C-alpha positions as YAML, in Angstrom:
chain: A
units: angstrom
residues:
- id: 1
  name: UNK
  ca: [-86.17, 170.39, -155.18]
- id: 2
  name: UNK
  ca: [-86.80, 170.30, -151.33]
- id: 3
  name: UNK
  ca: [-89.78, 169.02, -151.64]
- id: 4
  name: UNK
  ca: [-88.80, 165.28, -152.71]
- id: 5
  name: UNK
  ca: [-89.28, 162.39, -151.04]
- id: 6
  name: UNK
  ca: [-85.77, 161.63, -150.38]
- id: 7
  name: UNK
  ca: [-85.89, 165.22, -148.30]
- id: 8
  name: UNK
  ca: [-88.44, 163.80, -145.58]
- id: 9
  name: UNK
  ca: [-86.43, 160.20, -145.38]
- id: 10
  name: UNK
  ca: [-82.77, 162.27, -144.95]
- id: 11
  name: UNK
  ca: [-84.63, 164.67, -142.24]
- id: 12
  name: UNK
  ca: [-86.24, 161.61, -140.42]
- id: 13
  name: UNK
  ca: [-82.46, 160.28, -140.76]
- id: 14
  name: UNK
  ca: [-80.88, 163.40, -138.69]
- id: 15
  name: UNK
  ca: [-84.04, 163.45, -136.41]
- id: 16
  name: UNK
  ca: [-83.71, 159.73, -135.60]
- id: 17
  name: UNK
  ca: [-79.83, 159.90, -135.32]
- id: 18
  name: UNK
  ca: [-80.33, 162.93, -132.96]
- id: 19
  name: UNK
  ca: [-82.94, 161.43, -131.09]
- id: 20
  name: UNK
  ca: [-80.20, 159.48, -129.73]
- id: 21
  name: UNK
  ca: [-78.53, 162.08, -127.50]
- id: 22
  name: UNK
  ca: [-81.69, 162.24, -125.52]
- id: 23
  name: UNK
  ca: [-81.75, 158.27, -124.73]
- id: 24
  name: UNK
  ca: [-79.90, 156.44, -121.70]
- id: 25
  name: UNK
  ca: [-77.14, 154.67, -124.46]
- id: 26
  name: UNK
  ca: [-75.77, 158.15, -124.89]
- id: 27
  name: UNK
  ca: [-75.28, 158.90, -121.14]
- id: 28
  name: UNK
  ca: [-74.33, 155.68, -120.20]
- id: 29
  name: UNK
  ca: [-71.68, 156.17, -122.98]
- id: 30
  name: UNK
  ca: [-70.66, 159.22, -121.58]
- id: 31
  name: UNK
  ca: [-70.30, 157.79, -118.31]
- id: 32
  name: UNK
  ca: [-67.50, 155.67, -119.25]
- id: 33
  name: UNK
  ca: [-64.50, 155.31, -118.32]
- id: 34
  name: UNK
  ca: [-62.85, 154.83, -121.11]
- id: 35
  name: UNK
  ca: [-64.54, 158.03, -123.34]
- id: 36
  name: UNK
  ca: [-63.16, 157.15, -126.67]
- id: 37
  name: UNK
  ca: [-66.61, 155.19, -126.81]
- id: 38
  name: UNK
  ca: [-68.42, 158.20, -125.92]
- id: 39
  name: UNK
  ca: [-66.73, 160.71, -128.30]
- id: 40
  name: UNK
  ca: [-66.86, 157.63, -131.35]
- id: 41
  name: UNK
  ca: [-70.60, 157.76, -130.54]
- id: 42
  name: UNK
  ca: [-71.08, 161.58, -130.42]
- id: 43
  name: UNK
  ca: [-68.68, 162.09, -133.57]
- id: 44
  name: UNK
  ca: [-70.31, 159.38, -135.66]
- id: 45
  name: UNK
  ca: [-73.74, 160.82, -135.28]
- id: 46
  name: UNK
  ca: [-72.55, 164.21, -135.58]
- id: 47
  name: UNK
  ca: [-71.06, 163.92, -138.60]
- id: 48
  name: UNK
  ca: [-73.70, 161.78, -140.09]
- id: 49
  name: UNK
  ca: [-76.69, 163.97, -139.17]
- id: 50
  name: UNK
  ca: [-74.57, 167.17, -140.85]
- id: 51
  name: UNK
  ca: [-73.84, 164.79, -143.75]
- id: 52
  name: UNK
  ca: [-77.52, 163.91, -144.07]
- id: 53
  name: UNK
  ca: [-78.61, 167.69, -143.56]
- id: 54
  name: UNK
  ca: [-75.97, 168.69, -146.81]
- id: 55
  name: UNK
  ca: [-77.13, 166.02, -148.75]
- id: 56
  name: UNK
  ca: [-80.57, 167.51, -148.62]
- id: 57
  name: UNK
  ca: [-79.48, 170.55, -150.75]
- id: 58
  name: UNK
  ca: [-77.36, 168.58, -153.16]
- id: 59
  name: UNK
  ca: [-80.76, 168.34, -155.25]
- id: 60
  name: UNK
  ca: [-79.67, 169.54, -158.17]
- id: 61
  name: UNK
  ca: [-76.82, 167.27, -158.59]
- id: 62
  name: UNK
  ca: [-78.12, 163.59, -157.51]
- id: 63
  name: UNK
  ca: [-74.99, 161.66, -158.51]
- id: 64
  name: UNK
  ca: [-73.17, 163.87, -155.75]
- id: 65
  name: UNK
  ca: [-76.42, 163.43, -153.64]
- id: 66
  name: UNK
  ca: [-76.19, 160.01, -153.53]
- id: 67
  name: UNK
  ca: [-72.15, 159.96, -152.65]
- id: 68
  name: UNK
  ca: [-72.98, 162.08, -149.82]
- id: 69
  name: UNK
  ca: [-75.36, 160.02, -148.47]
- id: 70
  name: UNK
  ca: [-73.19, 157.09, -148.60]
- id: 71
  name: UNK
  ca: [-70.81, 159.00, -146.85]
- id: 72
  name: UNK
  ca: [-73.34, 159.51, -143.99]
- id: 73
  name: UNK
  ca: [-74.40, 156.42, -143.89]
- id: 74
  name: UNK
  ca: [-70.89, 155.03, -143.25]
- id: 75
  name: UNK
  ca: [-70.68, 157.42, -140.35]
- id: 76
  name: UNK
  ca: [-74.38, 156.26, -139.44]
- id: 77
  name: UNK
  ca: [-72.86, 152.70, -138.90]
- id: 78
  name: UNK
  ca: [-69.82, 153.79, -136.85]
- id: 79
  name: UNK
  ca: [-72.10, 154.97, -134.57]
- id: 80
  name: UNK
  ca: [-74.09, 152.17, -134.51]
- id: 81
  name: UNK
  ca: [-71.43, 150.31, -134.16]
- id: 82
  name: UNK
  ca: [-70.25, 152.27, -130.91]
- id: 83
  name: UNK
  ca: [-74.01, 152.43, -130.12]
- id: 84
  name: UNK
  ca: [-74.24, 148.52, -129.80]
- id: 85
  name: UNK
  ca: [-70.71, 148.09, -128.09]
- id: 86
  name: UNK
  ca: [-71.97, 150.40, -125.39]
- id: 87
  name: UNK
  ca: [-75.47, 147.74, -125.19]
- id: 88
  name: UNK
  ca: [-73.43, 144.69, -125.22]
- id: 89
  name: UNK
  ca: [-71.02, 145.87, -122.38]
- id: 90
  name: UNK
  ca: [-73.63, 146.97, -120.23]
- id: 91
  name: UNK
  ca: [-74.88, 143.13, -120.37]
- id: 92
  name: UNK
  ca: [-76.09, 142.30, -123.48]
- id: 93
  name: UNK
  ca: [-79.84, 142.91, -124.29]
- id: 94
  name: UNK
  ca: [-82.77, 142.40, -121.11]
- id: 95
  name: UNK
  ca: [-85.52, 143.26, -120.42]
- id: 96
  name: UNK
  ca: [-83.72, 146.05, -117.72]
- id: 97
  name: UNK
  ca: [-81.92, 147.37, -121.13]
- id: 98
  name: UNK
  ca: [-84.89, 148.22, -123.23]
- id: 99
  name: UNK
  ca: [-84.38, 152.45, -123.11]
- id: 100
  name: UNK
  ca: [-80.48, 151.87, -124.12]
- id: 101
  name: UNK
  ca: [-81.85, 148.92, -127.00]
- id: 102
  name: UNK
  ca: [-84.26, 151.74, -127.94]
- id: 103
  name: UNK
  ca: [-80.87, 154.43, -128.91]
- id: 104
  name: UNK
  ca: [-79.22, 151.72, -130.89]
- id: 105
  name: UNK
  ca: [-82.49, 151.14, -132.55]
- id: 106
  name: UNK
  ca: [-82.96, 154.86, -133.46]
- id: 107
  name: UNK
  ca: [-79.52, 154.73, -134.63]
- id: 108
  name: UNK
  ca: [-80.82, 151.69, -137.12]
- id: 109
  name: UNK
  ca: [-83.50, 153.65, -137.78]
- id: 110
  name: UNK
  ca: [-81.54, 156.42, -138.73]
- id: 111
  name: UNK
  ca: [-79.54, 154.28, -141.00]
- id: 112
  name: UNK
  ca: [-83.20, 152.55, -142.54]
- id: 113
  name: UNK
  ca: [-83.93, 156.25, -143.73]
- id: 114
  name: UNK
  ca: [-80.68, 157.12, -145.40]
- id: 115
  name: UNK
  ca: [-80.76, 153.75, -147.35]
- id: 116
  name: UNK
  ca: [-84.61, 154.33, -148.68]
- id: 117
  name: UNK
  ca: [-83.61, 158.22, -149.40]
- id: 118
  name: UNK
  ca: [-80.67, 156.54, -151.89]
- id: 119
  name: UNK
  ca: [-83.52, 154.62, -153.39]
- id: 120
  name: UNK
  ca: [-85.69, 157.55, -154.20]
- id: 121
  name: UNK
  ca: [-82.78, 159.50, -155.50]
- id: 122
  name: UNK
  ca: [-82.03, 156.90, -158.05]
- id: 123
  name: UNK
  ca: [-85.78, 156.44, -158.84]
- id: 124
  name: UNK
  ca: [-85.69, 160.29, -159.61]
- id: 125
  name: UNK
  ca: [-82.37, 159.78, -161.93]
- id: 126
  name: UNK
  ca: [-84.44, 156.84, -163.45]
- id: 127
  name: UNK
  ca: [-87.04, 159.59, -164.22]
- id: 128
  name: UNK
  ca: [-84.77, 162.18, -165.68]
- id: 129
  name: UNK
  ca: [-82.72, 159.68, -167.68]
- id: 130
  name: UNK
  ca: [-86.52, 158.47, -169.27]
- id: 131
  name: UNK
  ca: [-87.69, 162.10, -169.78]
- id: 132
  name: UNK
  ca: [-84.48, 162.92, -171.37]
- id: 133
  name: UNK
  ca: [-84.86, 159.53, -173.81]
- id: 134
  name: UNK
  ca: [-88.51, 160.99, -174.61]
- id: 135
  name: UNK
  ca: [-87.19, 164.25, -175.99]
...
């Protein structure tokens, strides 16, 4: 069912991790030299916020929900990962770096919603298993 609240924490997840693009970390990451950071960035968001979006309408199977949301969160931390690189090179955290601190923290973020989305899905397996006990 869509209307779950794993569904609002897995959309906050893709809005957070594409709320990114539109902060200085991913231009400054583009602006590299070297643009394997850039693309690692870009692809690990990418990929997480399309993982996050699928996993919404796994909800009938929540087993394979959860999986994919693992998935997506491992992709979530590659781009943190990338996302933090890009902070530390440009001179560690200031008070001159607090737009580029704030796309690593919506990257986090993003990551913060995926985790509490696996917790509701297991409290709604909890729920099934107990209704399926009761009959």
């Amino acid at each position: 069912m869509l209307q779950r609240p794993q569904t609002i924490f897995l959309v906050l997840s893709a809005l957070s991790s594409l709320a990114v693009y539109f902060t200085p970390v991913y231009d400054k990451a583009m602006q590299d030299p070297q643009l394997w950071i850039g693309y690692g960035l870009a692809t690990g968001l990418v990929i997480a916020i399309i993982l996050s979006i699928f996993s919404i309408f796994k909800y009938s199977d929540r087993k394979i929900q959860i999986k994919w949301t693992k998935v997506a969160m491992l992709f979530q931390l590659a781009g943190i990962g990338f996302a933090v690189g890009i902070l530390f090179s440009l001179g560690g955290i200031g008070t001159y770096l607090w737009d580029e601190a704030l796309g690593s923290g919506l990257a986090m973020l993003g990551l913060c919603f995926q985790g509490l989305a696996i917790r509701f899905i297991k409290k709604d397996l909890e729920l099934v298993r107990s209704i399926d006990r009761i009959r």
